[in-house]
Amino acid sequence: MANNNPDETKKQPSTVYSWKNSSFVPFQNLTTLGAESWEHFMIGRQFFLAVANFGISRTMGSKSVIYRWSKRRKKFRVHQELVTYTARDLEHFKIEDSDYLVVANHEKRNNNKIDSVVYKWNIDIRKFELYQRIPTIGAYDWTHFTVDSYHFLVVANAFDGLSTRIDSAVYFWQKDKFVLFQTIETTGATDWEVIKIDKDLYLAAANAFNYGPQNIANKDPYKVNSTIYKLNIAKKQFEKYQSIETNSAVDWETFKVGNDTYLAVSNAQNDDIRDINKDKSIIYRWQGVEKFVPVHRLETFPAADWEVFRDDGNTYLIYANAKETTSQVYRVKLQ
């Protein structure tokens, strides 16, 4: 669990929980500094946790931290620190036999136009080393995906200093580096989710905030449509497929139950008393020609993140409470 209290200007503990007897119990506290997100991955037989630390200042760098599981101590220990700038996200991925970690740097000295960085694992020194810089604009999220044997990265660009309506970008791995594949207009994008249904691939953008000349009156800035795009293989581009009304969407999570594909959205600002979806998180189900249709409305606090996990044949959903200190776990019941 990434803990980030904007009112705190010092290090705060984030907590690793252990799943025991169908419930989570605290396992280990890790010192973080404005933790934004966590990434779990393996390299060989070693387990790692990496945290994107926002830091305490937008004008200076911070250190995001990679922890390695110690079999002897049975705890996560600091393995490596990376200098980052208001980091929002980390994404691990593999290409052939190599491991990479990409960091979303959001802002540096009040400038949102800042490079995000791809690191490559050096197996000789067992550390990540800088591999490639990619220009980003208020980057919030990186997502890696593959199409057949081809590798892609997509970045959610959120804000250029004047407007949240800017281009996010898809990159393609070519000749040992990432090159621009396509730009997609987004509005305060904070997350991309990859959805695979049969042979089709979709990208869902979570749009969080409508600010800038396109909304000069600043009317309902949190009510922003989030958009799903479908890959057109023949044209080699993503095309707009479906728009869904969201309330400051900051995360999409896809999962399957049986043969059905679902999407859960984290609405971070869903407390408008005029809205029928007040205090609700919505789960959508893929219904073919009807596309994604809302099928469940869960009574939740505004949510910052959804995650899915499975245990003993059961499927669970957990959401991170965006405004309070208690989050909840749901178990999916088959009907």
Coordinates of C-alpha atoms in Angstrom, one line a residue, residues 72-288:
R72 CA 17.5 -15.0 5.2
R73 CA 15.8 -12.0 6.9
K74 CA 12.4 -12.8 5.3
K75 CA 12.0 -9.1 4.7
F76 CA 12.4 -6.6 1.9
R77 CA 15.7 -4.7 2.0
V78 CA 16.9 -1.7 0.1
H79 CA 18.7 -2.8 -3.0
Q80 CA 19.0 0.4 -5.1
E81 CA 18.0 4.0 -5.2
L82 CA 17.2 5.9 -8.4
V83 CA 17.2 9.7 -8.7
T84 CA 13.7 10.7 -9.9
Y85 CA 11.7 13.9 -10.2
T86 CA 8.2 13.9 -8.6
A87 CA 7.9 10.3 -9.8
R88 CA 4.4 9.0 -10.4
D89 CA 4.9 5.5 -11.7
L90 CA 7.3 2.6 -12.3
E91 CA 6.8 -0.2 -14.8
H92 CA 9.0 -3.3 -15.2
F93 CA 9.1 -5.3 -18.4
K94 CA 11.2 -7.9 -20.2
I95 CA 12.4 -7.9 -23.8
E96 CA 14.0 -11.2 -24.7
D97 CA 16.3 -12.0 -21.8
S98 CA 16.8 -8.4 -20.6
D99 CA 14.9 -6.7 -17.8
Y100 CA 13.9 -3.0 -17.9
L101 CA 12.3 -0.5 -15.5
V102 CA 10.8 2.8 -16.8
V103 CA 10.1 5.7 -14.5
A104 CA 7.4 8.4 -15.1
N105 CA 9.0 11.7 -14.0
H106 CA 6.2 14.2 -13.6
E107 CA 7.8 17.6 -13.0
K108 CA 11.1 19.3 -12.4
R109 CA 11.4 22.9 -11.1
N110 CA 7.9 23.7 -12.2
N111 CA 8.5 22.4 -15.7
N112 CA 6.3 19.5 -16.8
K113 CA 8.4 18.9 -19.9
I114 CA 10.9 16.5 -18.5
D115 CA 12.5 13.3 -19.6
S116 CA 11.2 10.0 -18.2
V117 CA 13.9 7.3 -18.0
V118 CA 14.2 3.7 -19.1
Y119 CA 16.7 1.7 -17.0
K120 CA 18.2 -1.7 -18.0
W121 CA 19.3 -4.4 -15.6
N122 CA 23.0 -5.0 -15.6
I123 CA 23.4 -8.7 -14.7
D124 CA 27.1 -8.3 -13.8
I125 CA 26.6 -5.6 -11.1
R126 CA 23.0 -6.6 -10.3
K127 CA 21.8 -3.0 -10.7
F128 CA 19.6 -0.9 -13.0
E129 CA 21.5 1.5 -15.3
L130 CA 20.2 4.4 -17.4
Y131 CA 19.4 3.1 -20.9
Q132 CA 17.2 5.7 -22.6
R133 CA 15.6 9.0 -22.0
I134 CA 12.1 9.7 -23.4
P135 CA 10.6 13.2 -23.5
T136 CA 7.3 13.4 -21.6
I137 CA 4.9 16.0 -20.4
G138 CA 3.7 15.7 -16.8
A139 CA 4.0 11.9 -17.1
Y140 CA 1.7 10.0 -14.8
D141 CA 1.9 6.4 -15.9
W142 CA 3.8 3.9 -18.1
T143 CA 2.3 0.7 -19.4
H144 CA 4.1 -2.0 -21.4
F145 CA 2.3 -4.4 -23.7
T146 CA 3.1 -6.7 -26.6
V147 CA 1.4 -7.3 -30.0
D148 CA 2.6 -10.7 -31.2
S149 CA 6.4 -10.4 -30.7
Y150 CA 6.5 -6.6 -30.8
H151 CA 7.0 -4.5 -27.7
F152 CA 5.2 -1.2 -26.9
L153 CA 5.2 1.4 -24.1
V154 CA 2.4 3.9 -23.7
V155 CA 2.7 7.0 -21.5
A156 CA -0.1 9.0 -19.9
N157 CA 0.9 12.7 -20.2
A158 CA -1.2 14.7 -17.8
F159 CA -0.4 18.4 -17.9
D160 CA 1.9 20.8 -19.8
G161 CA 1.6 23.8 -17.4
L162 CA -1.3 25.4 -19.2
S163 CA -3.7 22.6 -20.1
T164 CA -4.5 19.0 -19.3
R165 CA -5.7 18.4 -22.9
I166 CA -2.4 17.3 -24.5
D167 CA -1.1 14.3 -26.4
S168 CA -0.1 11.1 -24.7
A169 CA 2.1 8.8 -26.7
V170 CA 2.7 5.2 -27.7
Y171 CA 6.2 4.0 -28.3
F172 CA 7.5 1.0 -30.3
W173 CA 10.6 -1.0 -29.7
Q174 CA 12.8 -0.8 -32.8
K175 CA 16.6 -1.4 -33.2
D176 CA 17.2 -1.6 -29.4
K177 CA 15.3 1.6 -28.5
F178 CA 11.8 3.0 -28.2
V179 CA 10.6 5.2 -31.0
L180 CA 7.4 7.2 -31.3
F181 CA 4.5 5.1 -32.8
Q182 CA 1.4 7.3 -32.3
T183 CA 0.1 10.2 -30.3
I184 CA -3.4 10.2 -28.7
E185 CA -5.1 13.2 -27.3
T186 CA -6.0 12.8 -23.6
T187 CA -7.4 15.1 -20.9
G188 CA -5.4 14.9 -17.7
A189 CA -4.5 11.2 -18.3
T190 CA -3.3 9.3 -15.3
D191 CA -3.4 5.7 -16.4
W192 CA -3.5 3.3 -19.4
E193 CA -4.9 -0.2 -19.2
V194 CA -4.4 -2.9 -21.8
I195 CA -7.4 -5.1 -22.6
K196 CA -7.1 -8.2 -24.7
I197 CA -10.4 -9.8 -25.9
D198 CA -9.9 -12.8 -28.3
K199 CA -7.5 -11.5 -30.9
D200 CA -8.3 -7.8 -30.4
L201 CA -6.3 -5.4 -28.3
Y202 CA -7.6 -2.2 -26.6
L203 CA -6.1 0.6 -24.6
A204 CA -8.3 2.4 -22.0
A205 CA -7.2 5.9 -21.0
A206 CA -8.2 7.2 -17.5
N207 CA -8.8 10.9 -17.9
A208 CA -8.9 12.7 -14.6
F209 CA -9.1 16.5 -14.9
N210 CA -10.3 19.0 -17.6
Y211 CA -8.3 22.2 -17.1
G212 CA -7.2 24.8 -19.6
P213 CA -8.4 27.0 -22.5
Q214 CA -10.8 24.2 -23.5
N215 CA -12.7 24.7 -20.2
I216 CA -12.1 28.4 -19.5
A217 CA -15.1 28.5 -17.1
N218 CA -13.6 25.6 -15.2
K219 CA -17.1 23.9 -15.2
D220 CA -17.2 20.4 -13.7
P221 CA -13.5 19.8 -14.3
Y222 CA -13.6 16.3 -12.8
K223 CA -16.4 15.1 -15.1
V224 CA -14.3 13.9 -18.0
N225 CA -15.0 11.2 -20.5
S226 CA -12.4 8.4 -20.4
T227 CA -11.8 6.7 -23.8
I228 CA -11.1 3.2 -25.0
Y229 CA -9.1 2.8 -28.2
K230 CA -8.9 -0.3 -30.4
L231 CA -5.8 -1.3 -32.3
N232 CA -6.4 -1.4 -36.1
I233 CA -3.7 -3.9 -37.3
A234 CA -4.2 -3.1 -40.9
K235 CA -3.7 0.7 -40.4
K236 CA -1.1 0.2 -37.6
Q237 CA -2.8 2.7 -35.3
F238 CA -5.2 2.9 -32.3
E239 CA -8.6 4.3 -33.1
K240 CA -11.2 5.7 -30.8
Y241 CA -13.7 3.0 -29.9
Q242 CA -15.8 4.0 -26.9
S243 CA -16.1 6.9 -24.5
I244 CA -17.3 6.4 -20.9
E245 CA -18.3 9.2 -18.5
T246 CA -16.0 9.1 -15.5
N247 CA -15.5 11.3 -12.4
S248 CA -11.7 12.0 -12.3
A249 CA -10.7 8.5 -13.4
V250 CA -7.3 7.7 -12.1
D251 CA -7.1 4.0 -12.8
W252 CA -8.7 1.2 -14.9
E253 CA -8.4 -2.5 -13.9
T254 CA -9.4 -5.3 -16.2
F255 CA -10.1 -8.9 -15.2
K256 CA -11.8 -12.0 -16.3
V257 CA -14.4 -14.1 -14.6
G258 CA -15.1 -17.2 -16.6
N259 CA -15.4 -16.1 -20.2
D260 CA -16.5 -12.6 -19.3
T261 CA -14.1 -9.6 -19.4
Y262 CA -14.7 -6.7 -16.9
L263 CA -13.3 -3.2 -16.4
A264 CA -13.3 -1.5 -13.0
V265 CA -12.8 2.3 -12.8
S266 CA -11.3 4.3 -9.9
N267 CA -13.4 7.4 -9.7
A268 CA -11.4 9.7 -7.4
Q269 CA -14.0 12.5 -7.3
N270 CA -17.4 10.9 -7.2
D271 CA -19.1 12.7 -4.3
D272 CA -21.4 15.1 -6.4
I273 CA -24.8 14.9 -4.7
R274 CA -26.4 15.5 -8.1
D275 CA -24.8 12.4 -9.6
I276 CA -26.6 9.0 -9.5
N277 CA -23.2 7.5 -9.2
K278 CA -22.3 9.4 -6.1
D279 CA -20.0 7.4 -3.8
K280 CA -20.0 4.5 -6.4
S281 CA -17.3 2.7 -8.3
I282 CA -18.5 1.2 -11.5
I283 CA -17.7 -2.2 -13.0
Y284 CA -18.3 -2.6 -16.8
R285 CA -18.6 -5.9 -18.7
W286 CA -17.8 -6.6 -22.3
Q287 CA -20.9 -7.4 -24.2
G288 CA -19.8 -7.7 -27.8

